C-alpha cells in the first residue's frame, strides 16, 4: 500500500496516504502540515514589496507601472475590513497614464496587478504572467491591440480595480491578484475579467481564471490563452460574467 500512495502523491498536491503512528499522524506529516500552515500565514501577512516588483513589470514593455492603494491602511485592517480593500484611497497615482487614461479615449484593455491575499504570489509570478498575457492579447486581438499602462494596487480586493478601469476608460479590465493561500499552495494567482468596468459591478459580471502557479498549477501561457479568448469573447458579446463562457478547449474536445 505504501508504494501505491507514493505513486499517487506525485499526481496531486493534496495530502493523501499520510499514514499513522498509533492513533495519530506520523511526526513527519505533522511537521509538513505545520510548515504549510506557516507558509500560508506568511503569504497573507507579508506586505507586497512594490519597489521590487515595479522594475520587472516595467520590463514587460507597457510603460512604468502606476500605483494605487485601497482605503485599508495596513495588512491587519485589510484582512478585517474587506470593504475598505474594494475602495481606492486616492486615484491621483493614475495621473500621467498616457493613452490609457481619459473617458472616451481609453485603451482596449487595462491590467491591474493586485496583492490580494498573497502578495508573495504576485511578486513570484506577476511579471511572467503579465508578459504572457500581453503576448496572448496581441496574438488574439492583433498587434494594434491597445493596452493601458499597468497598475500595481496594494491592500486590494478585486472590486478596487473597477475604479481604475472607469478612470482609464478601458473596454475590458483584467485583474491579476494573489489568491487565498491554502495548505497545498501559498503562491497562486487568479485573473479576473470585467467588461466595461465601473464601480458596483457584481461578481456575476466577471470571469475568473484561477490556480496560476507553474510548475504545479496552470502555466502562464495556458492561463494567458484562456484570458485572451475571454477578452475576445467579451468584446464580441458586449458583456462578461455568467453569459460568457471559456471555449478555448472546444477544438480539442471536438477532435476527441
mmCIF file of C-alpha atoms in Angstrom:
data_model
loop_
_atom_site.group_PDB
_atom_site.id
_atom_site.type_symbol
_atom_site.label_atom_id
_atom_site.label_comp_id
_atom_site.label_asym_id
_atom_site.label_seq_id
_atom_site.Cartn_x
_atom_site.Cartn_y
_atom_site.Cartn_z
ATOM 1 C CA UNK A 1 0.000 0.000 0.000
ATOM 2 C CA UNK A 2 2.913 2.341 0.691
ATOM 3 C CA UNK A 3 4.105 2.056 -2.897
ATOM 4 C CA UNK A 4 0.582 2.811 -4.162
ATOM 5 C CA UNK A 5 0.329 6.016 -2.143
ATOM 6 C CA UNK A 6 3.825 7.086 -3.191
ATOM 7 C CA UNK A 7 2.891 6.981 -6.863
ATOM 8 C CA UNK A 8 -0.450 8.702 -6.290
ATOM 9 C CA UNK A 9 1.175 11.542 -4.332
ATOM 10 C CA UNK A 10 3.178 12.511 -7.421
ATOM 11 C CA UNK A 11 -0.081 13.424 -9.193
ATOM 12 C CA UNK A 12 -1.563 15.801 -6.617
ATOM 13 C CA UNK A 13 -0.658 18.432 -4.038
ATOM 14 C CA UNK A 14 -3.425 17.160 -1.746
ATOM 15 C CA UNK A 15 -2.464 15.372 1.442
ATOM 16 C CA UNK A 16 -3.269 11.711 0.845
ATOM 17 C CA UNK A 17 -1.993 8.452 2.307
ATOM 18 C CA UNK A 18 -0.450 10.175 5.328
ATOM 19 C CA UNK A 19 -0.146 7.017 7.358
ATOM 20 C CA UNK A 20 -0.385 6.852 11.127
ATOM 21 C CA UNK A 21 1.601 6.235 14.262
ATOM 22 C CA UNK A 22 -0.741 4.548 16.692
ATOM 23 C CA UNK A 23 -3.882 6.710 16.683
ATOM 24 C CA UNK A 24 -2.100 9.850 15.411
ATOM 25 C CA UNK A 25 -0.273 11.081 12.317
ATOM 26 C CA UNK A 26 3.443 10.351 11.917
ATOM 27 C CA UNK A 27 5.668 13.167 13.162
ATOM 28 C CA UNK A 28 6.886 13.865 9.619
ATOM 29 C CA UNK A 29 3.351 14.555 8.426
ATOM 30 C CA UNK A 30 2.603 16.793 11.400
ATOM 31 C CA UNK A 31 5.712 18.851 10.686
ATOM 32 C CA UNK A 32 4.800 19.106 6.983
ATOM 33 C CA UNK A 33 1.354 20.402 7.957
ATOM 34 C CA UNK A 34 2.821 22.979 10.328
ATOM 35 C CA UNK A 35 5.275 24.170 7.679
ATOM 36 C CA UNK A 36 2.498 24.541 5.091
ATOM 37 C CA UNK A 37 0.334 26.418 7.592
ATOM 38 C CA UNK A 38 3.193 28.783 8.402
ATOM 39 C CA UNK A 39 3.825 29.425 4.695
ATOM 40 C CA UNK A 40 0.153 30.266 4.167
ATOM 41 C CA UNK A 41 0.127 32.661 7.137
ATOM 42 C CA UNK A 42 3.313 34.361 5.941
ATOM 43 C CA UNK A 43 1.893 34.745 2.428
ATOM 44 C CA UNK A 44 -1.199 36.509 3.781
ATOM 45 C CA UNK A 45 0.532 38.847 6.226
ATOM 46 C CA UNK A 46 3.699 39.821 4.350
ATOM 47 C CA UNK A 47 3.174 43.157 2.520
ATOM 48 C CA UNK A 48 3.950 43.499 -1.164
ATOM 49 C CA UNK A 49 7.411 44.881 -1.991
ATOM 50 C CA UNK A 50 6.245 47.263 -4.713
ATOM 51 C CA UNK A 51 9.738 48.645 -5.324
ATOM 52 C CA UNK A 52 10.987 45.138 -6.109
ATOM 53 C CA UNK A 53 8.011 44.333 -8.340
ATOM 54 C CA UNK A 54 7.844 47.576 -10.345
ATOM 55 C CA UNK A 55 11.067 47.152 -12.415
ATOM 56 C CA UNK A 56 10.056 43.644 -13.515
ATOM 57 C CA UNK A 57 6.611 44.927 -14.510
ATOM 58 C CA UNK A 58 8.129 47.853 -16.422
ATOM 59 C CA UNK A 59 10.390 45.420 -18.304
ATOM 60 C CA UNK A 60 7.309 43.859 -19.948
ATOM 61 C CA UNK A 61 7.128 46.974 -22.131
ATOM 62 C CA UNK A 62 3.827 48.644 -21.246
ATOM 63 C CA UNK A 63 5.483 51.566 -19.513
ATOM 64 C CA UNK A 64 6.257 52.386 -15.921
ATOM 65 C CA UNK A 65 3.598 50.920 -13.648
ATOM 66 C CA UNK A 66 1.255 53.324 -11.907
ATOM 67 C CA UNK A 67 0.387 52.804 -8.260
ATOM 68 C CA UNK A 68 -2.808 52.915 -6.236
ATOM 69 C CA UNK A 69 -3.756 51.699 -2.798
ATOM 70 C CA UNK A 70 -7.024 50.934 -1.084
ATOM 71 C CA UNK A 71 -8.506 52.606 1.974
ATOM 72 C CA UNK A 72 -7.109 49.809 4.139
ATOM 73 C CA UNK A 73 -4.050 51.279 5.826
ATOM 74 C CA UNK A 74 -2.374 48.024 6.901
ATOM 75 C CA UNK A 75 -2.465 44.280 6.270
ATOM 76 C CA UNK A 76 -4.289 43.798 9.553
ATOM 77 C CA UNK A 77 -7.020 46.280 8.604
ATOM 78 C CA UNK A 78 -7.172 44.835 5.090
ATOM 79 C CA UNK A 79 -7.911 41.374 6.491
ATOM 80 C CA UNK A 80 -10.500 42.675 8.966
ATOM 81 C CA UNK A 81 -12.255 45.069 6.560
ATOM 82 C CA UNK A 82 -12.770 43.635 3.058
ATOM 83 C CA UNK A 83 -14.979 46.624 2.243
ATOM 84 C CA UNK A 84 -12.022 49.016 2.568
ATOM 85 C CA UNK A 85 -9.982 46.878 0.184
ATOM 86 C CA UNK A 86 -12.599 47.476 -2.524
ATOM 87 C CA UNK A 87 -12.317 51.267 -2.361
ATOM 88 C CA UNK A 88 -9.347 53.326 -3.569
ATOM 89 C CA UNK A 89 -7.789 55.725 -1.127
ATOM 90 C CA UNK A 90 -6.835 58.042 -3.965
ATOM 91 C CA UNK A 91 -6.647 57.718 -7.743
ATOM 92 C CA UNK A 92 -4.102 60.528 -8.083
ATOM 93 C CA UNK A 93 -1.456 57.898 -8.774
ATOM 94 C CA UNK A 94 -3.080 57.250 -12.148
ATOM 95 C CA UNK A 95 -2.249 60.753 -13.394
ATOM 96 C CA UNK A 96 0.108 60.717 -16.342
ATOM 97 C CA UNK A 97 -1.051 57.317 -17.514
ATOM 98 C CA UNK A 98 -0.950 58.454 -21.114
ATOM 99 C CA UNK A 99 -3.094 56.829 -23.792
ATOM 100 C CA UNK A 100 -4.855 54.609 -21.305
ATOM 101 C CA UNK A 101 -6.447 57.439 -19.338
ATOM 102 C CA UNK A 102 -9.469 59.543 -20.062
ATOM 103 C CA UNK A 103 -13.142 58.983 -20.772
ATOM 104 C CA UNK A 104 -13.712 58.133 -24.420
ATOM 105 C CA UNK A 105 -10.004 57.828 -25.144
ATOM 106 C CA UNK A 106 -9.235 54.679 -23.196
ATOM 107 C CA UNK A 107 -7.302 51.648 -24.276
ATOM 108 C CA UNK A 108 -8.967 48.388 -25.203
ATOM 109 C CA UNK A 109 -7.545 46.513 -22.210
ATOM 110 C CA UNK A 110 -6.361 47.571 -18.774
ATOM 111 C CA UNK A 111 -4.342 45.343 -16.433
ATOM 112 C CA UNK A 112 -4.187 45.761 -12.657
ATOM 113 C CA UNK A 113 -1.688 43.756 -10.608
ATOM 114 C CA UNK A 114 -3.120 43.438 -7.089
ATOM 115 C CA UNK A 115 -1.531 41.952 -3.979
ATOM 116 C CA UNK A 116 -4.777 40.386 -2.736
ATOM 117 C CA UNK A 117 -4.420 37.649 -0.146
ATOM 118 C CA UNK A 118 -0.986 36.505 -1.358
ATOM 119 C CA UNK A 119 1.425 39.347 -2.168
ATOM 120 C CA UNK A 120 4.109 36.672 -2.477
ATOM 121 C CA UNK A 121 2.261 35.134 -5.437
ATOM 122 C CA UNK A 122 2.211 38.471 -7.267
ATOM 123 C CA UNK A 123 5.918 39.009 -6.639
ATOM 124 C CA UNK A 124 6.808 35.481 -7.772
ATOM 125 C CA UNK A 125 4.521 35.123 -10.789
ATOM 126 C CA UNK A 126 3.123 38.559 -11.673
ATOM 127 C CA UNK A 127 5.732 39.753 -14.218
ATOM 128 C CA UNK A 128 5.903 36.410 -16.036
ATOM 129 C CA UNK A 129 2.124 36.121 -16.233
ATOM 130 C CA UNK A 130 1.804 39.742 -17.369
ATOM 131 C CA UNK A 131 4.249 39.145 -20.230
ATOM 132 C CA UNK A 132 2.336 36.039 -21.307
ATOM 133 C CA UNK A 133 -0.995 37.914 -21.200
ATOM 134 C CA UNK A 134 0.343 40.770 -23.323
ATOM 135 C CA UNK A 135 1.709 38.335 -25.921
ATOM 136 C CA UNK A 136 -1.564 36.370 -25.997
ATOM 137 C CA UNK A 137 -3.697 39.507 -26.321
ATOM 138 C CA UNK A 138 -1.667 40.758 -29.272
ATOM 139 C CA UNK A 139 -1.735 37.339 -30.922
ATOM 140 C CA UNK A 140 -5.516 37.104 -30.480
ATOM 141 C CA UNK A 141 -6.645 40.712 -30.988
ATOM 142 C CA UNK A 142 -3.858 41.849 -33.318
ATOM 143 C CA UNK A 143 -0.659 43.805 -32.843
ATOM 144 C CA UNK A 144 -2.642 47.057 -32.813
ATOM 145 C CA UNK A 145 -4.383 45.993 -29.583
ATOM 146 C CA UNK A 146 -4.069 48.918 -27.171
ATOM 147 C CA UNK A 147 -3.185 48.153 -23.553
ATOM 148 C CA UNK A 148 -3.173 50.772 -20.818
ATOM 149 C CA UNK A 149 -0.121 51.251 -18.604
ATOM 150 C CA UNK A 150 -0.037 48.585 -15.874
ATOM 151 C CA UNK A 151 -1.265 49.454 -12.401
ATOM 152 C CA UNK A 152 0.041 47.972 -9.152
ATOM 153 C CA UNK A 153 -2.623 48.013 -6.431
ATOM 154 C CA UNK A 154 -1.856 47.320 -2.780
ATOM 155 C CA UNK A 155 -4.161 46.207 0.056
ATOM 156 C CA UNK A 156 -6.521 45.499 -2.834
ATOM 157 C CA UNK A 157 -9.606 43.404 -3.441
ATOM 158 C CA UNK A 158 -10.829 42.675 -6.973
ATOM 159 C CA UNK A 159 -13.505 45.381 -6.974
ATOM 160 C CA UNK A 160 -10.977 48.150 -6.333
ATOM 161 C CA UNK A 161 -9.843 47.752 -9.930
ATOM 162 C CA UNK A 162 -13.316 48.729 -11.195
ATOM 163 C CA UNK A 163 -12.480 52.262 -10.112
ATOM 164 C CA UNK A 164 -9.208 52.080 -12.060
ATOM 165 C CA UNK A 165 -10.945 50.730 -15.161
ATOM 166 C CA UNK A 166 -13.513 53.504 -15.088
ATOM 167 C CA UNK A 167 -10.822 56.166 -14.633
ATOM 168 C CA UNK A 168 -8.855 54.738 -17.560
ATOM 169 C CA UNK A 169 -11.940 54.316 -19.742
ATOM 170 C CA UNK A 170 -10.845 50.844 -20.854
ATOM 171 C CA UNK A 171 -13.233 48.438 -22.556
ATOM 172 C CA UNK A 172 -12.037 45.357 -20.694
ATOM 173 C CA UNK A 173 -10.226 45.140 -17.385
ATOM 174 C CA UNK A 174 -8.002 42.302 -16.172
ATOM 175 C CA UNK A 175 -7.084 41.947 -12.505
ATOM 176 C CA UNK A 176 -4.133 39.694 -11.697
ATOM 177 C CA UNK A 177 -4.410 39.078 -7.953
ATOM 178 C CA UNK A 178 -2.891 36.892 -5.260
ATOM 179 C CA UNK A 179 -5.336 34.148 -4.287
ATOM 180 C CA UNK A 180 -6.114 32.992 -0.768
ATOM 181 C CA UNK A 181 -3.275 30.645 0.296
ATOM 182 C CA UNK A 182 -4.108 27.099 1.278
ATOM 183 C CA UNK A 183 -2.216 24.227 2.814
ATOM 184 C CA UNK A 184 -1.277 22.951 -0.646
ATOM 185 C CA UNK A 185 -0.133 26.196 -2.270
ATOM 186 C CA UNK A 186 0.650 29.669 -0.947
ATOM 187 C CA UNK A 187 1.655 31.437 -4.165
ATOM 188 C CA UNK A 188 -1.265 31.087 -6.582
ATOM 189 C CA UNK A 189 -2.600 33.875 -8.811
ATOM 190 C CA UNK A 190 -6.090 34.440 -10.158
ATOM 191 C CA UNK A 191 -7.137 36.572 -13.139
ATOM 192 C CA UNK A 192 -10.492 38.359 -13.126
ATOM 193 C CA UNK A 193 -12.008 39.816 -16.303
ATOM 194 C CA UNK A 194 -14.650 42.560 -16.283
ATOM 195 C CA UNK A 195 -16.046 44.081 -19.475
ATOM 196 C CA UNK A 196 -16.922 47.800 -19.255
ATOM 197 C CA UNK A 197 -15.671 48.054 -15.663
ATOM 198 C CA UNK A 198 -17.258 50.501 -13.268
ATOM 199 C CA UNK A 199 -17.858 50.616 -9.504
ATOM 200 C CA UNK A 200 -20.787 48.460 -8.499
ATOM 201 C CA UNK A 201 -20.110 45.546 -10.842
ATOM 202 C CA UNK A 202 -21.025 42.240 -9.208
ATOM 203 C CA UNK A 203 -19.028 39.020 -9.216
ATOM 204 C CA UNK A 204 -21.641 37.569 -11.595
ATOM 205 C CA UNK A 205 -20.380 40.093 -14.154
ATOM 206 C CA UNK A 206 -16.804 38.800 -14.021
ATOM 207 C CA UNK A 207 -14.938 35.782 -15.343
ATOM 208 C CA UNK A 208 -12.125 34.153 -13.402
ATOM 209 C CA UNK A 209 -9.122 32.034 -14.344
ATOM 210 C CA UNK A 210 -7.527 30.665 -11.179
ATOM 211 C CA UNK A 211 -4.752 28.429 -9.871
ATOM 212 C CA UNK A 212 -1.931 30.042 -11.863
ATOM 213 C CA UNK A 213 1.347 28.933 -10.278
ATOM 214 C CA UNK A 214 3.677 26.903 -12.505
ATOM 215 C CA UNK A 215 5.005 24.278 -12.454
ATOM 216 C CA UNK A 216 2.315 22.652 -10.302
ATOM 217 C CA UNK A 217 -0.607 24.864 -11.290
ATOM 218 C CA UNK A 218 -1.766 26.462 -14.516
ATOM 219 C CA UNK A 219 1.100 27.747 -16.679
ATOM 220 C CA UNK A 220 1.430 31.403 -17.655
ATOM 221 C CA UNK A 221 0.919 30.572 -21.320
ATOM 222 C CA UNK A 222 -2.186 28.439 -20.773
ATOM 223 C CA UNK A 223 -3.789 30.985 -18.458
ATOM 224 C CA UNK A 224 -2.974 33.820 -20.881
ATOM 225 C CA UNK A 225 -4.508 31.936 -23.817
ATOM 226 C CA UNK A 226 -7.756 31.423 -21.893
ATOM 227 C CA UNK A 227 -7.836 35.081 -20.850
ATOM 228 C CA UNK A 228 -7.200 36.333 -24.396
ATOM 229 C CA UNK A 229 -10.040 34.158 -25.671
ATOM 230 C CA UNK A 230 -12.344 35.535 -22.980
ATOM 231 C CA UNK A 231 -11.373 39.111 -23.855
ATOM 232 C CA UNK A 232 -12.205 38.472 -27.496
ATOM 233 C CA UNK A 233 -15.482 36.836 -26.471
ATOM 234 C CA UNK A 234 -16.396 39.744 -24.184
ATOM 235 C CA UNK A 235 -15.783 42.236 -26.979
ATOM 236 C CA UNK A 236 -17.977 40.236 -29.366
ATOM 237 C CA UNK A 237 -20.719 39.660 -26.778
ATOM 238 C CA UNK A 238 -20.530 43.098 -25.194
ATOM 239 C CA UNK A 239 -20.512 41.593 -21.706
ATOM 240 C CA UNK A 240 -18.602 39.374 -19.301
ATOM 241 C CA UNK A 241 -19.603 37.108 -16.446
ATOM 242 C CA UNK A 242 -22.126 34.291 -16.386
ATOM 243 C CA UNK A 243 -23.124 34.836 -20.027
ATOM 244 C CA UNK A 244 -19.526 34.490 -21.264
ATOM 245 C CA UNK A 245 -18.005 31.013 -21.436
ATOM 246 C CA UNK A 246 -14.459 29.785 -21.998
ATOM 247 C CA UNK A 247 -14.409 27.935 -25.318
ATOM 248 C CA UNK A 248 -10.633 27.576 -25.579
ATOM 249 C CA UNK A 249 -10.827 23.787 -25.300
ATOM 250 C CA UNK A 250 -13.650 23.421 -27.845
ATOM 251 C CA UNK A 251 -11.372 22.419 -30.794
ATOM 252 C CA UNK A 252 -9.603 19.788 -28.652
ATOM 253 C CA UNK A 253 -12.882 18.350 -27.399
ATOM 254 C CA UNK A 254 -14.287 18.255 -30.919
ATOM 255 C CA UNK A 255 -11.196 16.384 -32.111
ATOM 256 C CA UNK A 256 -11.690 13.787 -29.396
#
